Each structure stands twice: as C-alpha cells, then as structure tokens.
Short mmCIF file of C-alpha atoms and ligand atoms in Angstrom, two decimals:
data_model
loop_
_atom_site.label_atom_id
_atom_site.label_comp_id
_atom_site.label_asym_id
_atom_site.label_seq_id
_atom_site.Cartn_x
_atom_site.Cartn_y
_atom_site.Cartn_z
CA MET H 1 102.98 133.15 127.53
CA ARG H 2 105.83 133.12 125.11
CA GLU H 3 105.45 131.52 121.68
CA VAL H 4 101.69 131.66 120.19
CA VAL H 5 101.05 129.22 117.33
CA ILE H 6 97.91 130.01 114.96
CA VAL H 7 96.77 127.38 112.81
CA GLY H 8 94.36 128.85 109.84
CA GLY H 9 94.81 131.89 107.47
CA SER H 10 91.36 133.70 107.50
CA ILE H 11 89.15 135.83 109.75
CA ALA H 12 89.31 133.74 112.96
CA ALA H 13 93.41 133.52 112.59
CA VAL H 14 93.98 137.24 111.84
CA THR H 15 91.57 138.49 114.44
CA ALA H 16 93.10 136.14 117.38
CA ALA H 17 96.34 137.84 116.41
CA ASP H 18 95.22 141.40 116.19
CA ALA H 19 93.37 140.45 119.61
CA LEU H 20 96.71 138.91 121.17
CA ARG H 21 98.66 141.99 120.51
CA GLN H 22 95.89 144.75 121.35
CA GLN H 23 95.86 142.65 124.93
CA GLY H 24 99.63 143.15 125.45
CA HIS H 25 101.12 139.70 124.19
CA ASP H 26 104.48 140.77 122.70
CA GLY H 27 105.71 137.26 122.22
CA PRO H 28 106.33 135.86 118.90
CA ILE H 29 103.14 134.67 116.91
CA THR H 30 103.44 132.50 113.93
CA ILE H 31 100.30 131.83 111.64
CA VAL H 32 100.59 128.59 109.49
CA SER H 33 97.89 128.64 106.81
CA ASP H 34 97.81 125.84 104.15
CA GLU H 35 96.54 128.41 101.37
CA ARG H 36 98.67 130.03 98.71
CA HIS H 37 96.85 133.27 99.18
CA ALA H 38 97.29 135.93 101.90
CA PRO H 39 94.53 136.53 104.09
CA TYR H 40 91.34 137.29 102.42
CA VAL H 41 87.68 137.65 103.02
CA ARG H 42 85.09 135.13 102.18
CA PRO H 43 81.74 136.62 101.91
CA PRO H 44 82.22 138.48 98.60
CA LEU H 45 83.22 135.22 96.94
CA SER H 46 79.32 134.09 96.31
CA LYS H 47 78.37 137.87 95.57
CA GLY H 48 80.29 140.99 93.84
CA MET H 49 83.63 138.77 93.17
CA LEU H 50 81.50 136.03 91.57
CA LYS H 51 79.64 138.20 89.41
CA GLY H 52 82.51 140.28 88.48
CA THR H 53 81.44 143.48 89.85
CA GLU H 54 84.03 143.47 92.58
CA SER H 55 87.54 142.97 91.41
CA VAL H 56 89.89 140.22 92.54
CA ASP H 57 92.11 142.64 94.85
CA SER H 58 89.37 143.86 96.62
CA VAL H 59 88.87 140.60 98.60
CA PHE H 60 92.36 140.83 100.07
CA MET H 61 92.36 142.03 103.66
CA ALA H 62 94.80 144.84 104.73
CA PRO H 63 97.96 143.53 105.33
CA LEU H 64 98.94 141.52 108.30
CA ARG H 65 100.78 143.36 111.25
CA ALA H 66 104.94 143.46 110.59
CA ASP H 67 105.33 141.69 113.82
CA LEU H 68 103.66 138.43 112.82
CA ASP H 69 105.30 135.34 111.04
CA PHE H 70 102.58 134.68 108.79
CA ARG H 71 103.41 131.25 106.72
CA PRO H 72 101.23 130.29 103.85
CA LYS H 73 101.23 126.99 102.02
CA THR H 74 101.94 125.55 105.06
CA ARG H 75 99.89 122.93 106.45
CA ALA H 76 99.40 121.35 110.12
CA ARG H 77 99.00 117.95 110.09
CA GLY H 78 99.16 116.96 113.86
CA LEU H 79 98.82 118.16 117.42
CA ASP H 80 100.73 116.78 120.36
CA LEU H 81 99.11 118.16 123.35
CA GLY H 82 101.42 116.70 125.87
CA ARG H 83 104.42 118.18 124.41
CA ARG H 84 102.60 121.26 123.11
CA ARG H 85 103.91 120.89 119.45
CA VAL H 86 102.12 121.47 116.20
CA LEU H 87 103.31 118.99 113.67
CA LEU H 88 103.62 120.48 110.23
CA GLU H 89 103.42 118.40 106.88
CA GLY H 90 107.36 117.82 105.81
CA GLY H 91 108.03 117.13 109.44
CA GLU H 92 108.93 120.33 111.01
CA GLU H 93 107.52 120.62 114.88
CA LEU H 94 106.25 123.92 116.18
CA PRO H 95 106.41 124.49 119.83
CA TYR H 96 103.79 126.75 121.27
CA ASP H 97 103.19 128.02 124.63
CA GLY H 98 99.55 129.02 123.69
CA LEU H 99 97.96 127.65 120.13
CA VAL H 100 94.93 129.06 118.64
CA VAL H 101 93.08 126.63 116.14
CA ALA H 102 91.29 128.61 113.38
CA SER H 103 91.30 125.88 110.70
CA GLY H 104 87.86 126.64 109.84
CA ALA H 105 85.37 124.45 107.58
CA ARG H 106 85.83 123.34 103.99
CA ALA H 107 82.92 122.58 101.43
CA ARG H 108 80.70 119.50 101.74
CA ARG H 109 80.73 117.55 98.62
CA LEU H 110 78.60 114.66 97.11
CA GLY H 111 81.29 112.84 95.43
CA PRO H 112 84.85 111.75 96.09
CA PRO H 113 87.52 114.41 95.94
CA GLU H 114 89.15 113.50 92.50
CA ALA H 115 85.58 114.33 90.70
CA GLY H 116 86.45 117.79 90.21
CA GLU H 117 83.04 118.92 91.68
CA LEU H 118 82.63 122.56 91.73
CA VAL H 119 81.98 124.36 95.08
CA VAL H 120 82.49 127.83 96.13
CA ARG H 121 84.66 127.95 99.42
CA ASP H 122 88.05 129.66 98.79
CA LEU H 123 89.19 132.19 96.48
CA ASP H 124 90.34 129.92 93.98
CA ASP H 125 86.90 128.08 93.78
CA ALA H 126 85.38 131.45 93.19
CA LEU H 127 87.89 132.52 90.22
CA ARG H 128 87.53 129.33 88.79
CA LEU H 129 83.52 129.25 88.75
CA ARG H 130 83.64 133.16 87.64
CA GLU H 131 85.72 132.17 84.52
CA ILE H 132 83.19 129.17 83.98
CA PHE H 133 80.00 131.26 84.28
CA ALA H 134 81.39 133.78 81.80
CA THR H 135 80.80 131.49 79.22
CA ALA H 136 78.05 129.17 80.54
CA ARG H 137 74.42 129.17 79.70
CA SER H 138 73.29 127.07 82.62
CA VAL H 139 73.70 126.03 85.86
CA VAL H 140 72.31 123.47 88.14
CA ILE H 141 73.00 124.21 92.02
CA VAL H 142 72.65 121.74 94.80
CA GLY H 143 71.75 122.99 97.82
CA GLY H 144 69.11 125.79 98.59
CA GLY H 145 70.89 127.43 101.61
CA PHE H 146 72.41 131.05 101.83
CA LEU H 147 75.49 130.10 99.64
CA GLY H 148 73.27 128.04 97.14
CA MET H 149 70.73 130.94 96.73
CA GLU H 150 73.56 133.50 96.55
CA ILE H 151 75.11 131.71 93.84
CA ALA H 152 71.82 131.44 92.15
CA SER H 153 71.12 135.10 92.33
CA THR H 154 74.85 135.83 91.04
CA ALA H 155 74.39 133.60 88.14
CA ARG H 156 71.04 134.78 87.33
CA GLY H 157 71.96 138.32 87.19
CA LEU H 158 74.89 137.17 84.49
CA GLY H 159 72.16 135.58 82.74
CA LEU H 160 72.33 132.01 83.12
CA ASP H 161 69.46 129.71 83.21
CA VAL H 162 69.33 128.69 87.14
CA THR H 163 68.12 125.50 88.65
CA VAL H 164 68.44 125.03 92.33
CA VAL H 165 67.63 121.42 93.61
CA ASP H 166 67.34 120.70 97.19
CA ARG H 167 65.83 118.26 99.98
CA ASP H 168 64.08 121.04 101.60
CA PRO H 169 62.40 124.23 100.45
CA PRO H 170 64.86 126.91 100.03
CA LEU H 171 66.11 128.73 103.14
CA VAL H 172 63.15 127.95 105.32
CA ARG H 173 65.31 126.15 108.09
CA GLN H 174 67.45 129.48 107.96
CA PHE H 175 64.94 131.98 108.14
CA GLY H 176 61.84 130.33 108.85
CA ALA H 177 58.66 129.92 106.44
CA PHE H 178 57.67 133.90 106.55
CA LEU H 179 61.22 135.44 105.12
CA ALA H 180 61.89 132.09 103.30
CA GLY H 181 58.81 132.20 101.35
CA HIS H 182 59.51 135.77 100.29
CA MET H 183 63.12 135.08 99.20
CA THR H 184 61.76 132.30 97.39
CA ARG H 185 58.81 134.05 95.36
CA ALA H 186 61.66 136.65 94.69
CA ALA H 187 63.74 134.03 93.28
CA LEU H 188 61.14 132.45 91.21
CA ALA H 189 60.30 135.87 89.99
CA ALA H 190 63.76 136.44 88.72
CA GLY H 191 63.29 133.33 86.65
CA VAL H 192 64.93 130.43 88.58
CA ARG H 193 63.73 127.10 88.64
CA LEU H 194 63.40 125.43 91.94
CA VAL H 195 63.09 121.45 92.56
CA ARG H 196 62.66 119.27 95.60
CA ALA H 197 64.57 116.13 95.84
CA PRO H 198 63.41 114.50 99.09
CA GLU H 199 65.23 111.71 98.71
CA GLY H 200 68.72 113.50 98.10
CA VAL H 201 70.64 113.70 94.90
CA ARG H 202 73.43 112.24 93.28
CA LEU H 203 75.90 113.59 90.51
CA ALA H 204 76.26 112.05 87.28
CA GLY H 205 79.75 112.22 85.30
CA THR H 206 83.29 113.19 86.16
CA PRO H 207 83.03 116.41 86.39
CA ALA H 208 79.52 116.22 86.57
CA THR H 209 77.19 116.90 83.85
CA ALA H 210 73.84 116.22 85.36
CA VAL H 211 71.92 115.81 88.74
CA LEU H 212 69.95 112.53 89.29
CA THR H 213 66.84 113.41 91.73
CA GLY H 214 65.59 109.87 92.11
CA GLU H 215 62.56 110.74 90.21
CA GLY H 216 61.71 112.32 87.00
CA ALA H 217 64.64 113.10 84.32
CA PRO H 218 68.33 114.08 85.58
CA LEU H 219 68.71 117.71 85.49
CA GLU H 220 71.21 118.59 83.03
CA ALA H 221 73.54 122.04 82.77
CA ASP H 222 76.88 123.33 81.57
CA VAL H 223 77.81 123.83 84.94
CA ILE H 224 76.89 121.87 88.41
CA VAL H 225 77.53 123.53 91.58
CA THR H 226 77.40 121.58 94.86
CA ALA H 227 76.46 124.29 97.90
CA ALA H 228 75.54 121.34 100.11
CA GLY H 229 76.95 122.77 103.48
CA ASP H 230 80.42 122.89 105.14
CA LEU H 231 82.39 120.45 107.25
CA PRO H 232 84.82 121.64 110.11
CA ASN H 233 88.33 121.20 109.30
CA VAL H 234 89.34 118.75 112.29
CA GLU H 235 91.01 115.90 110.55
CA TRP H 236 94.34 117.29 111.26
CA LEU H 237 93.70 117.02 115.14
CA ALA H 238 93.37 112.84 114.76
CA GLY H 239 94.79 111.09 117.32
CA SER H 240 95.21 114.18 119.40
CA GLY H 241 92.42 113.68 121.89
CA VAL H 242 90.33 116.64 120.67
CA GLY H 243 88.31 117.40 117.60
CA ASP H 244 84.97 115.42 116.68
CA PRO H 245 83.74 115.10 113.18
CA GLY H 246 80.98 117.65 114.22
CA GLY H 247 83.49 120.30 115.21
CA LEU H 248 86.13 121.22 118.01
CA LEU H 249 84.38 121.42 121.18
CA VAL H 250 85.06 124.51 123.39
CA ASP H 251 84.20 125.74 126.97
CA GLU H 252 82.47 128.78 127.76
CA ARG H 253 85.83 130.43 127.17
CA CYS H 254 86.76 129.06 124.09
CA ARG H 255 89.12 126.59 125.65
CA VAL H 256 89.73 123.27 124.21
CA ALA H 257 92.50 122.08 126.47
CA PRO H 258 95.41 123.53 128.64
CA GLY H 259 97.40 126.60 126.38
CA VAL H 260 94.96 125.58 123.62
CA VAL H 261 91.85 127.94 122.18
CA ALA H 262 89.94 127.84 119.43
CA ALA H 263 87.66 130.18 117.15
CA GLY H 264 85.83 130.31 113.95
CA ASP H 265 83.89 127.65 111.75
CA VAL H 266 85.93 124.85 113.21
CA VAL H 267 84.25 125.35 116.62
CA ALA H 268 81.29 123.70 118.16
CA ARG H 269 79.73 124.95 121.00
CA VAL H 270 77.01 123.47 123.39
CA ALA H 271 73.86 125.35 122.33
CA ASP H 272 71.80 126.29 125.41
CA HIS H 273 68.15 125.70 123.92
CA THR H 274 69.06 122.01 122.97
CA GLY H 275 72.24 121.18 125.18
CA LEU H 276 73.53 119.68 121.61
CA PRO H 277 76.78 120.89 120.12
CA ARG H 278 76.35 123.35 116.95
CA ARG H 279 78.46 125.36 115.02
CA SER H 280 77.66 128.96 114.22
CA PRO H 281 79.85 129.29 110.69
CA HIS H 282 79.43 133.15 110.32
CA TRP H 283 82.00 135.61 109.77
CA GLY H 284 80.87 137.87 112.94
CA SER H 285 80.84 134.80 115.26
CA ALA H 286 84.39 134.05 113.96
CA ILE H 287 85.23 137.37 114.99
CA ASP H 288 83.69 137.56 118.71
CA GLN H 289 85.10 133.87 119.23
CA ALA H 290 88.45 135.08 118.31
CA ARG H 291 88.56 137.88 120.62
CA ALA H 292 87.30 135.81 123.27
CA ALA H 293 89.62 133.10 122.57
CA ALA H 294 92.68 135.39 122.85
CA GLN H 295 91.44 136.52 126.19
CA ALA H 296 91.27 133.23 127.61
CA LEU H 297 94.87 132.30 126.48
CA LEU H 298 96.26 135.53 128.08
CA LYS H 299 94.02 135.21 130.97
CA GLY H 300 92.62 131.94 131.76
CA ASP H 301 89.71 131.94 134.01
CA GLU H 302 89.94 136.05 134.64
CA ALA H 303 88.88 136.12 131.12
CA PRO H 304 85.05 137.25 130.31
CA GLU H 305 83.06 134.47 128.97
CA TYR H 306 82.00 134.22 125.66
CA ARG H 307 78.70 135.07 124.91
CA PRO H 308 76.98 134.70 121.64
CA SER H 309 75.40 137.10 119.80
CA PRO H 310 74.61 135.62 116.28
CA TYR H 311 74.80 138.39 113.49
CA TYR H 312 74.53 137.34 109.90
CA TRP H 313 73.72 138.60 106.27
CA THR H 314 72.99 137.68 103.08
CA GLU H 315 72.49 139.58 99.76
CA GLN H 316 70.03 137.78 96.80
CA TRP H 317 67.58 139.13 94.33
CA GLY H 318 68.35 142.70 95.37
CA LEU H 319 67.53 142.08 98.69
CA ASP H 320 70.01 142.87 101.66
CA ILE H 321 69.17 140.93 104.87
CA LYS H 322 70.71 141.21 108.04
CA ILE H 323 69.59 139.10 111.00
CA CYS H 324 70.76 139.21 114.77
CA GLY H 325 69.41 136.13 116.86
CA ARG H 326 68.25 132.64 115.92
CA ILE H 327 65.33 132.22 113.98
CA LEU H 328 64.03 128.85 115.80
CA PRO H 329 61.60 126.01 114.58
CA GLY H 330 58.00 127.19 115.36
CA CYS H 331 58.84 131.06 115.78
CA GLU H 332 56.23 133.65 115.05
CA THR H 333 56.98 136.40 112.37
CA HIS H 334 56.15 140.01 113.07
CA VAL H 335 56.48 142.96 110.44
CA VAL H 336 57.20 145.87 112.61
CA THR H 337 57.98 148.41 110.31
CA GLY H 338 57.80 148.67 106.40
CA SER H 339 56.38 145.83 104.22
CA MET H 340 57.95 142.96 102.28
CA GLU H 341 55.56 144.05 99.32
CA GLU H 342 57.15 147.75 99.52
CA GLY H 343 60.64 146.20 99.67
CA SER H 344 61.72 147.44 102.76
CA ALA H 345 60.83 146.21 106.36
CA LEU H 346 62.19 145.30 110.12
CA LEU H 347 60.98 142.12 111.36
CA GLN H 348 61.00 140.21 114.40
CA TRP H 349 60.56 136.84 115.85
CA THR H 350 58.99 135.42 118.83
CA ARG H 351 58.79 132.04 120.59
CA ASP H 352 56.73 131.24 123.68
CA GLY H 353 56.13 134.98 123.62
CA ALA H 354 60.12 135.83 124.03
CA THR H 355 61.83 137.51 120.94
CA VAL H 356 64.31 135.54 119.62
CA ALA H 357 65.63 137.47 116.67
CA ALA H 358 64.97 140.46 114.46
CA ALA H 359 66.26 141.49 110.94
CA THR H 360 66.25 144.16 108.28
CA VAL H 361 65.60 143.87 104.76
CA ASN H 362 66.64 146.50 102.51
CA HIS H 363 66.46 148.75 105.63
CA ARG H 364 69.52 150.63 107.07
CA MET H 365 70.00 150.42 110.88
CA PRO H 366 72.95 150.33 113.39
CA VAL H 367 73.67 146.76 114.13
CA VAL H 368 73.81 147.72 118.00
CA LYS H 369 70.14 148.70 117.53
CA LEU H 370 69.29 145.44 115.50
CA ARG H 371 71.03 143.54 118.49
CA LYS H 372 68.82 145.06 120.99
CA LEU H 373 65.70 144.30 119.17
CA ALA H 374 66.53 140.72 118.82
CA ALA H 375 65.51 140.50 122.14
CA ALA H 376 63.41 143.53 122.92
CA PRO H 377 59.29 142.98 123.03
CA VAL H 378 57.34 143.63 119.80
CA PRO H 379 55.18 146.34 119.49
CA GLU H 380 51.55 145.78 120.22
CA ARG H 381 50.12 146.18 117.12
CA THR H 382 52.29 144.20 115.06
CA THR H 383 51.56 141.45 117.16
CA GLY H 384 49.63 138.31 115.71
CA MET M 1 97.53 158.28 110.44
CA ARG M 2 93.59 159.01 109.22
CA ILE M 3 91.08 156.18 108.46
CA ILE M 4 89.24 156.85 105.45
CA VAL M 5 85.32 155.14 104.86
CA ASP M 6 84.54 154.33 101.30
CA GLU M 7 80.77 154.94 101.65
CA ALA M 8 79.57 153.40 98.71
CA ARG M 9 81.17 150.06 99.83
CA CYS M 10 80.33 150.33 103.74
CA GLU M 11 77.16 148.20 104.35
CA GLY M 12 76.77 149.14 107.67
CA TYR M 13 77.88 145.50 109.27
CA GLY M 14 79.80 147.37 112.28
CA PHE M 15 82.41 145.06 112.91
CA CYS M 16 84.91 147.77 112.61
CA ALA M 17 83.05 149.92 115.28
CA GLU M 18 83.26 146.86 117.70
CA ALA M 19 87.28 146.66 117.21
CA ALA M 20 87.86 150.25 117.25
CA PRO M 21 85.16 151.93 119.48
CA HIS M 22 87.01 154.87 120.32
CA LEU M 23 87.30 155.59 116.26
CA LEU M 24 84.59 154.42 114.80
CA GLU M 25 80.55 154.44 115.51
CA LEU M 26 77.60 153.86 113.35
CA ASP M 27 74.95 156.75 113.72
CA ASP M 28 71.34 156.28 114.20
CA GLU M 29 70.91 155.90 110.32
CA GLY M 30 73.42 152.93 110.45
CA GLU M 31 75.77 155.27 108.58
CA LEU M 32 79.72 154.87 109.97
CA THR M 33 81.21 158.00 111.35
CA VAL M 34 84.72 158.39 111.86
CA LEU M 35 85.04 160.17 115.53
CA ALA M 36 88.64 160.82 115.45
CA GLU M 37 90.22 162.76 112.41
CA GLN M 38 93.91 161.71 113.45
CA VAL M 39 94.15 158.12 114.99
CA PRO M 40 96.46 158.53 117.93
CA GLU M 41 99.39 156.45 118.29
CA ASP M 42 97.90 154.56 120.96
CA GLU M 43 94.84 153.63 118.97
CA ARG M 44 96.92 152.22 115.88
CA ALA M 45 96.72 148.76 116.56
CA ASN M 46 92.61 149.25 117.04
CA ALA M 47 92.90 150.99 113.94
CA GLU M 48 94.72 148.34 112.08
CA ALA M 49 92.25 145.58 113.23
CA ALA M 50 89.39 147.69 112.36
CA VAL M 51 90.37 147.46 108.72
CA ARG M 52 90.93 143.94 108.71
CA VAL M 53 87.74 142.78 110.40
CA CYS M 54 85.56 144.65 107.28
CA PRO M 55 84.08 141.82 105.15
CA VAL M 56 83.78 144.43 102.17
CA ALA M 57 87.12 146.43 102.24
CA ALA M 58 85.61 149.62 102.97
CA LEU M 59 88.14 151.14 105.41
CA LYS M 60 91.33 152.34 104.42
CA LEU M 61 94.33 153.80 106.34
CA ALA M 62 96.20 156.89 104.90
CA PRO M 63 99.46 158.36 106.48
C1 FAD G 401 81.12 132.24 99.33
C2 FAD G 401 80.96 132.21 101.09
C3 FAD G 401 80.35 133.41 101.42
C4 FAD G 401 79.84 133.79 102.79
N1 FAD G 401 79.24 134.95 102.97
C5 FAD G 401 78.77 135.16 104.43
C6 FAD G 401 77.95 136.21 104.56
O1 FAD G 401 77.23 136.88 103.68
N2 FAD G 401 77.52 136.46 105.99
C7 FAD G 401 78.51 135.74 106.73
O2 FAD G 401 78.16 136.31 108.02
N3 FAD G 401 79.19 134.65 106.77
C8 FAD G 401 79.39 134.54 105.46
N4 FAD G 401 80.32 133.28 104.99
C9 FAD G 401 80.97 132.57 106.09
C10 FAD G 401 82.03 133.18 106.57
O3 FAD G 401 83.19 133.66 105.59
C11 FAD G 401 82.84 132.03 107.27
O4 FAD G 401 82.18 132.22 108.56
C12 FAD G 401 84.34 132.65 108.06
O5 FAD G 401 85.07 132.56 106.79
C13 FAD G 401 84.77 131.84 109.13
O6 FAD G 401 86.54 132.17 109.32
P1 FAD G 401 87.35 131.11 109.71
O7 FAD G 401 88.83 131.85 110.18
O8 FAD G 401 86.85 130.42 111.10
O9 FAD G 401 87.46 129.93 108.85
P2 FAD G 401 88.03 129.72 107.19
O10 FAD G 401 87.43 131.10 106.62
O11 FAD G 401 87.24 128.70 106.87
O12 FAD G 401 89.25 129.51 107.33
C14 FAD G 401 90.29 128.72 107.67
C15 FAD G 401 91.45 128.51 106.97
O13 FAD G 401 92.18 127.54 107.80
C16 FAD G 401 93.24 127.09 106.73
N5 FAD G 401 93.28 125.47 107.21
C17 FAD G 401 92.57 124.71 107.31
N6 FAD G 401 93.32 123.53 108.00
C18 FAD G 401 94.62 123.79 108.11
C19 FAD G 401 95.66 123.22 108.54
N7 FAD G 401 95.41 121.91 108.78
N8 FAD G 401 96.80 123.90 108.36
C20 FAD G 401 96.82 125.06 108.00
N9 FAD G 401 96.08 125.47 107.62
C21 FAD G 401 94.63 125.01 107.61
C22 FAD G 401 92.45 127.14 105.56
O14 FAD G 401 92.57 126.58 104.26
C23 FAD G 401 91.46 128.54 105.40
O15 FAD G 401 92.38 129.35 105.05
C24 FAD G 401 80.65 132.79 103.76
C25 FAD G 401 81.48 131.81 103.49
C26 FAD G 401 81.52 131.51 101.95
C27 FAD G 401 82.53 130.46 101.86
S1 SF4 G 402 83.12 146.96 109.02
FE1 SF4 G 402 83.17 147.50 106.95
S2 SF4 G 402 80.81 147.43 106.16
FE2 SF4 G 402 81.13 147.37 108.31
S3 SF4 G 402 80.42 149.09 108.93
FE3 SF4 G 402 82.81 148.93 109.37
S4 SF4 G 402 83.39 149.82 107.18
FE4 SF4 G 402 81.27 149.45 107.17
#
C-alpha cells in the first residue's frame, strides 16, 4: 500500500490517518475536506459552544501530524473504482492505492437549500446560531431527538422562550419510554413547550418565520431551527457503483470494494437483530470504525472483524447521560443504583431476559465498566 | 513530552485511553489517570492520537 487518500475532514478521517500511521503505514496520506476549517469536534456545537460557555478555539482538534497532506476547501465529486482515482471538483484526479471514505453526514432540511434554513451540523452553523440566539427572544425547534433537545436545553439556558415540535414524543425512539419520559419532564420543568405534530410539519416563509403543523395555529418565533436528523454524504459517489441513499454499505471489516474502506456517519452496516442496514452516527462509532477500516486497508482478511459496541452520550437539562448498547423497542428498564428523583442513577435495559444496554445519569463510572454492564445480568432486587 | 489533563473539562468518555492504553487509564471512579509521566518516544504517535479523539479537548501535550 503506497498512496492513501481520505475523503472527509472530521473525526473518522483524522482517526483513520492516525491509525494508519500507528499501524506502520509510511506512504503518503492525503486528506481532502470540503470545509474551510481545520478538523474540529462537533459534540460541543449544540452544547457549550452554542451556549457561549466554550470558546470557538476549544472546538479545534490538536494540529494534525506533519506527515499528512491535509487539503481543506477541496471537494471530492466522483470516484473511479476501476482506475482507483478520486475525482476532485475543479478537475484534478487523485490516484490511490487505498481509499478511506469518511464523508460523514449533513443535516436533513425540510425545505430547499436556498431557503436559508437554520440547522446545527458544522462550525459555521453553530457560530451563526450563537449570534442569532444572542438577540432572539423565542425559538421553535423542529425535531425532538438528541440534537433538537440539546439545542432546546441550550436555548432555554440562554433565557429564550423554547418550543419543540415533533411527530413523536421526544427521545422515545433513542432512549425508550422510561428515560425519555424523565427527560421530557425535565424539559417541561425548565419551561419548554412541547408540541406533537403527527402529520409532520412545514416551514412558512424564507427564511422561515413559522412552523405549520397541520392543525392549530402556526407556531411562530424569532428563530426556527431544524433538527430533523441527518443524511449520509454519498452523492459524490453517484455512478461509481457504491453508495446507497441510506449510507455506504460496508462488510464486517469496514470494506466497501477492493482498496476502499469507510468509517463514520457515512457508513451503514447490516445490524444483526434486524438484517437491515443502519447507521450509527456517533462519535465513538466513527472512531472504532476508522481504526477497523485502517487495519482492513493494511491487512485485508487478516484484520480483526469490527465488533460494534455502541457508546454515546448527551447533556441536557443538567442531566449528563452516557449509554452503552442499544435500547431496543420493547425493552424493560431497571434502576440498578440511585434514582431518577435523586438525580443520579445507573440503569440497565433487558429484552427477553438478556441485558442489551446500560446507562449512567449524572453518575461517574469508567466506560469500560459501563460497557460490561450493558451485557451483564441485572441484579435480582431491581428486576420488575 | 508530557500529557496534561484538564480535569475540569474531562468527562471520562475514555476514547483517549483506548487510543493510548499504555499512557492513560480511567480509574474505578471514572477519573482519568496518566500512567506515564514522560511519554516514551515510541508512544508519541499514540499520545497524539489520544489527544485528537477527545471530544471535549481535555488533553494537551507539553514538551
Ligand atoms: C451538533 C452535534 C452534536 C453532536 N453531539 C454528539 C454527542 O454528544 N455524542 C456523540 O456520540 N455524537 C454526537 N454527534 C455526532 C458526531 O459528531 C458524529 O457522529 C461525528 O462527527 C461523525 O464523524 P465523521 O467523521 O464520520 O463525519 P462528519 O463529522 O460528518 O465529517 C465529515 C466531513 O467530510 C466532509 N465532506 C463531506 N463530503 C465531502 C466531499 N465530497 N469531499 C470532501 N469532504 C467532504 C464534511 O464537510 C465533513 O467535514 C453530534 C453531532 C452534531 C452535529
Ligand atoms: S477522551 Fe477526553 S473526556 Fe474522555 S476520558 Fe479522555 S480526556 Fe477525558
């Protein structure tokens, strides 16, 4: 393996480059990113950075290794698998022996791109919203998932009048009814208005000034933010023969095609329990997949298989929540230590008698231990 | 080279310890411990990788 090209400029790309070097690859590595910024971290963009308690500088990663060729403002627009070339906007072609696709995901928008819809995906989005929040009095957030509720918590902390609208009750899909219920109560106690719109919503105005829910009066606010999920960046792969709209499918070693691997938010894998491809758009998954992908590129079939071990977190309403495993529909919740009322707890989830997930709520514990608890039996007294 | 942990920032996610298991470890309370005061030359790449995977910029390298 000589020349490696990495498409993407975020955590999956950076970790893949580090892992290739750690595993002994000493050939050239070129990273192309269509962003104007050096690599930075996204999790604070809806939390401390948006609130203003974290400086903009603090989101940038430590400088990359000097032996990488990092090219910002460079967009890949095509892939020629047969000739092993990445085609760049502007016409340049980058030959590769090994390619890492780490093009991530983007915010899903409800309207056309020119409508100027506010989202929080990249640093410029967060900087813009931070400035708007500084003078706004009210915000409607479309989407009650992780991101929507984090933005709601931040906006409320800044003193804005906050409404969250979603088809479903907030966070139930991600956290199950028990934990989602607790977080919803925390949001309500903080003064947030929650609106259900089972038929979905439409934005009115360009830029949006109101949200139409299909029933009742339009929801109006100084600011409308869309937090309706994300879509994998696969369009640049069109015509190459790989890349579905639902994500870039990889095998058990994060491989896509000969000489091509992928990692992070762009990736879809067939999940064991459903047989359907799904993405795992979390920080930890991007890191684990990038390490596995780097190994597969260098060692092929000799590389160990990637075994997903989902781990993600959120911070909202003063609750610091870390979760290992997957809270699947139909799970039973067990409070192992502490209690939600006391504001600190350790939780486990079981399904058909088997433990499938564990979480800490304002409770510090080594992640290694939490990972073990995500598969360990639930202590007897807490069952039921 | 030394690794410096900003304890006020560290959230105990542990990504750094996975990147550099010989240098960093989470203790029983979930607090991050630096295992090696001085980073040996052959651990340098791991130390740098550990600093970059932290989502809250809680680690720094000092000469
Ligand atoms: C606001 C926010 C908060 C989050 N909070 C958490 C959290 O608390 N916990 C958690 O676990 N996860 C969180 N996440 C998710 C986490 O940040 C992502 O899983 C992670 O960033 C994925 O990394 P990635 O490298 O795969 O993709 P991305 O971060 O999406 O990066 C992909 C990069 O590739 C570039 N790119 C795309 N297409 C091209 C192209 N054709 N040519 C060149 N470059 C291209 C993009 O511009 C981008 O820079 C959050 C995400 C956001 C947006
Ligand atoms: S990755 Fe960062 S937050 Fe997590 S344990 Fe390491 S230093 Fe602390």
